[in-house]
Short mmCIF file of C-alpha atoms in Angstrom, two decimals:
data_model
loop_
_atom_site.label_atom_id
_atom_site.label_comp_id
_atom_site.label_asym_id
_atom_site.label_seq_id
_atom_site.Cartn_x
_atom_site.Cartn_y
_atom_site.Cartn_z
CA UNK M 652 -5.02 13.99 10.27
CA UNK M 653 -5.72 11.45 13.02
CA UNK M 654 -3.07 10.59 15.59
CA UNK M 655 -1.03 7.69 14.25
CA UNK M 656 -0.10 5.20 16.93
CA UNK M 657 3.05 3.40 15.71
CA UNK M 658 1.80 0.18 17.29
CA UNK M 659 -1.31 0.07 15.11
CA UNK M 660 -0.12 1.92 12.00
CA UNK M 661 1.63 0.57 8.91
CA UNK M 662 3.23 2.33 5.96
CA UNK M 663 2.67 0.74 2.55
CA UNK M 664 4.68 1.51 -0.58
CA UNK M 665 2.84 0.51 -3.75
CA UNK M 666 4.76 -0.59 -6.86
CA UNK M 667 7.83 1.47 -5.92
CA UNK M 668 9.92 -1.06 -7.81
CA UNK M 669 12.77 -0.65 -10.26
CA UNK M 670 10.74 -1.74 -13.28
CA UNK M 671 8.08 0.89 -12.56
CA UNK M 672 9.77 3.94 -11.00
CA UNK M 673 13.46 3.09 -11.49
CA UNK M 674 15.93 4.18 -14.16
CA UNK M 675 15.03 1.22 -16.38
CA UNK M 676 11.27 1.53 -16.01
CA UNK M 677 8.78 -0.09 -18.34
CA UNK M 678 6.79 3.14 -17.87
CA UNK M 679 9.33 5.94 -18.40
CA UNK M 680 6.78 8.78 -18.21
CA UNK M 681 5.58 7.57 -14.82
CA UNK M 682 9.14 6.97 -13.60
CA UNK M 683 10.16 10.49 -14.66
CA UNK M 684 7.21 12.01 -12.83
CA UNK M 685 8.00 9.97 -9.70
CA UNK M 686 11.58 11.26 -9.69
CA UNK M 687 11.11 14.82 -10.94
CA UNK M 688 8.21 15.58 -8.61
CA UNK M 689 10.20 14.43 -5.60
CA UNK M 690 7.63 11.73 -4.86
CA UNK M 691 10.13 8.89 -4.79
CA UNK M 692 12.46 10.79 -2.45
CA UNK M 693 9.54 11.61 -0.15
CA UNK M 694 8.50 7.95 -0.03
CA UNK M 695 12.08 7.05 0.91
CA UNK M 696 12.04 9.69 3.65
CA UNK M 697 8.71 8.37 4.95
CA UNK M 698 10.10 4.83 5.04
CA UNK M 699 13.13 6.05 7.01
CA UNK M 700 10.89 7.94 9.44
CA UNK M 701 8.62 4.90 9.87
CA UNK M 702 11.62 2.71 10.61
CA UNK M 703 12.79 5.19 13.23
CA UNK M 704 9.37 5.39 14.87
CA UNK M 705 8.76 1.65 14.97
CA UNK M 706 6.01 1.79 12.34
CA UNK M 707 5.68 -1.43 10.33
CA UNK M 708 6.65 -0.95 6.67
CA UNK M 709 5.35 -3.12 3.85
CA UNK M 710 6.23 -2.99 0.17
CA UNK M 711 3.67 -4.12 -2.40
CA UNK M 712 5.27 -5.37 -5.62
CA UNK M 713 3.58 -6.34 -8.87
CA UNK M 714 5.25 -9.12 -10.84
CA UNK M 715 4.56 -11.92 -13.28
CA UNK M 716 5.98 -15.30 -14.13
CA UNK M 717 8.02 -15.55 -17.36
CA UNK M 718 5.28 -17.75 -18.82
CA UNK M 719 2.56 -15.35 -17.64
CA UNK M 720 0.71 -18.15 -15.88
CA UNK M 721 -2.01 -16.87 -13.57
CA UNK M 722 -1.76 -13.25 -14.77
CA UNK M 723 -4.85 -11.33 -15.84
CA UNK M 724 -5.54 -10.88 -19.54
CA UNK M 725 -9.02 -9.40 -19.24
CA UNK M 726 -8.08 -5.75 -19.82
CA UNK M 727 -6.00 -3.78 -22.30
CA UNK M 728 -3.57 -2.78 -19.54
CA UNK M 729 -2.65 -6.39 -18.78
CA UNK M 730 -2.17 -7.31 -22.42
CA UNK M 731 0.02 -4.26 -23.00
CA UNK M 732 2.17 -5.07 -19.97
CA UNK M 733 3.12 -8.40 -21.49
CA UNK M 734 4.53 -6.62 -24.54
CA UNK M 735 6.60 -3.96 -22.79
CA UNK M 736 10.40 -4.08 -23.22
CA UNK M 737 10.86 -4.22 -19.43
CA UNK M 738 8.72 -6.91 -17.83
CA UNK M 739 8.12 -7.26 -14.12
CA UNK M 740 9.38 -10.84 -13.96
CA UNK M 741 9.65 -12.72 -10.67
CA UNK M 742 13.24 -12.71 -9.44
CA UNK M 743 14.41 -9.97 -11.79
CA UNK M 744 15.84 -6.57 -10.89
CA UNK M 745 12.60 -5.00 -12.14
CA UNK M 746 10.69 -6.25 -9.10
CA UNK M 747 13.22 -5.08 -6.52
CA UNK M 748 12.21 -2.09 -4.39
CA UNK M 749 13.70 0.97 -6.11
CA UNK M 750 16.38 3.25 -4.72
CA UNK M 751 16.50 5.42 -2.71
CA UNK M 752 13.95 3.46 -0.67
CA UNK M 753 15.66 1.30 1.94
CA UNK M 754 14.17 -2.08 2.81
CA UNK M 755 14.87 -2.96 6.44
CA UNK M 756 15.09 -6.46 7.86
CA UNK M 757 11.73 -6.07 9.57
CA UNK M 758 9.92 -4.88 6.44
CA UNK M 759 7.50 -7.20 4.68
CA UNK M 760 7.38 -7.50 0.88
CA UNK M 761 4.00 -8.54 -0.51
CA UNK M 762 4.11 -9.79 -4.10
CA UNK M 763 1.20 -10.32 -6.45
CA UNK M 764 0.90 -12.09 -9.80
CA UNK M 765 -2.54 -10.84 -10.75
CA UNK M 766 -5.00 -8.01 -10.56
CA UNK M 767 -4.80 -4.28 -9.95
CA UNK M 768 -4.68 -4.06 -6.17
CA UNK M 769 -2.01 -5.05 -3.66
CA UNK M 770 -4.79 -5.99 -1.24
CA UNK M 771 -7.19 -8.11 -3.30
CA UNK M 772 -6.26 -11.77 -3.23
CA UNK M 773 -2.86 -11.25 -1.57
CA UNK M 774 -1.37 -11.75 1.89
CA UNK M 775 -1.55 -8.05 2.71
CA UNK M 776 -4.80 -7.97 4.69
CA UNK M 777 -4.02 -11.06 6.83
CA UNK M 778 -0.52 -9.75 7.52
CA UNK M 779 -1.86 -6.38 8.64
CA UNK M 780 -4.47 -7.99 10.88
CA UNK M 781 -1.91 -10.32 12.45
CA UNK M 782 0.27 -7.28 13.16
CA UNK M 783 -2.62 -5.48 14.85
CA UNK M 784 -2.67 -2.71 12.25
CA UNK M 785 -5.76 -0.50 12.10
CA UNK M 786 -4.40 2.48 10.15
CA UNK M 787 -2.71 2.18 6.76
CA UNK M 788 -0.63 4.93 5.19
CA UNK M 789 -0.63 4.44 1.41
CA UNK M 790 2.18 5.76 -0.81
CA UNK M 791 3.55 5.06 -4.29
CA UNK M 792 2.13 4.67 -7.78
CA UNK M 793 0.03 5.09 -9.57
CA UNK M 794 -2.76 7.49 -8.75
CA UNK M 795 -4.36 6.30 -11.99
CA UNK M 796 -5.01 2.70 -10.91
CA UNK M 797 -3.16 0.94 -8.09
CA UNK M 798 -3.42 3.67 -5.45
CA UNK M 799 -7.21 4.12 -5.70
CA UNK M 800 -7.65 0.35 -5.73
CA UNK M 801 -5.54 0.02 -2.58
CA UNK M 802 -7.33 2.83 -0.75
CA UNK M 803 -10.83 1.60 -1.59
CA UNK M 804 -10.00 -2.02 -0.74
CA UNK M 805 -8.48 -1.00 2.59
CA UNK M 806 -11.49 1.16 3.48
CA UNK M 807 -13.87 -1.64 2.52
CA UNK M 808 -11.95 -3.96 4.85
CA UNK M 809 -12.33 -1.56 7.76
CA UNK M 810 -8.94 0.13 7.89
CA UNK M 811 -8.51 3.83 8.50
CA UNK M 812 -6.50 5.07 5.52
CA UNK M 813 -4.10 8.00 5.35
CA UNK M 814 -2.74 9.29 2.04
CA UNK M 815 0.17 11.75 1.93
CA UNK M 816 -0.78 13.70 -1.19
CA UNK M 817 2.82 14.39 -2.21
CA UNK M 818 3.90 10.76 -1.81
CA UNK M 819 1.71 9.38 -4.60
CA UNK M 820 1.76 10.23 -8.28
CA UNK M 821 0.50 9.25 -11.70
CA UNK M 822 0.33 10.57 -15.26
CA UNK M 823 -0.45 13.15 -16.30
CA UNK M 824 0.81 14.94 -13.20
CA UNK M 825 -2.34 17.05 -12.84
CA UNK M 826 -4.48 13.93 -12.61
CA UNK M 827 -3.22 13.08 -9.12
CA UNK M 828 -4.68 16.24 -7.59
CA UNK M 829 -8.03 15.52 -9.22
CA UNK M 830 -8.13 11.95 -7.92
CA UNK M 831 -7.28 13.14 -4.43
CA UNK M 832 -9.84 15.93 -4.47
CA UNK M 833 -12.71 14.05 -6.07
CA UNK M 834 -12.21 10.48 -4.81
CA UNK M 835 -9.56 9.73 -2.21
CA UNK M 836 -10.42 12.67 0.07
CA UNK M 837 -13.91 11.26 0.43
CA UNK M 838 -12.68 8.06 2.08
CA UNK M 839 -9.15 8.74 3.42
CA UNK M 840 -7.38 11.33 5.55
CA UNK M 841 -5.21 13.47 3.27
CA UNK M 842 -1.93 14.82 4.61
CA UNK M 843 1.66 15.44 3.49
CA UNK M 844 4.90 13.54 3.83
CA UNK M 845 6.32 16.37 5.94
CA UNK M 846 3.43 16.19 8.40
CA UNK M 847 3.79 12.43 8.77
CA UNK M 848 7.53 12.64 9.26
CA UNK M 849 7.03 15.28 11.95
CA UNK M 850 4.36 13.10 13.60
CA UNK M 851 6.69 10.11 13.75
CA UNK M 852 9.66 12.18 14.90
CA UNK M 853 7.85 13.79 17.85
CA UNK M 854 8.61 12.32 21.30
CA UNK M 855 5.94 10.10 22.86
#
């Protein structure tokens, strides 16, 4: 793992929101995996460590308007999302960052109404550049779709990407290891939450 300078590193949580990984998730299988695997707790611990080390934290949230205006409808996933009993509606509890993750005053929340990636067509890239960020640590869900999209987009935009393998998940659980081994490891530095926390806790 490369040395992570807090001044040029940011930690991103992806779709760690109540309506996705919380108790009232629209995707209960994914939410259960996030909790039972310890992923959600590790993301919370990483956020705490980042706050302590002065690393910028950003939270990427997926949401939609009640009328669905501007949302994608060009894939089965998007159409199914509009029919789920829990919808990720702007302003609702479903789009709040889920416990036990703590959102600090200095954190930035990046919301999107469309697409599969927190980085494509959102404020995320300009915000990172304005903050002087060169390295992005990506955590959250899911390893099926949003995490690979985020990693590939960030690499294409010139960022160095770090993925803590135990701070992302998807369904089925075994799929995450395959995605890391066969895709993400080819473009990102793979590490663990424990190693990152130790890196940020060490004196400088």
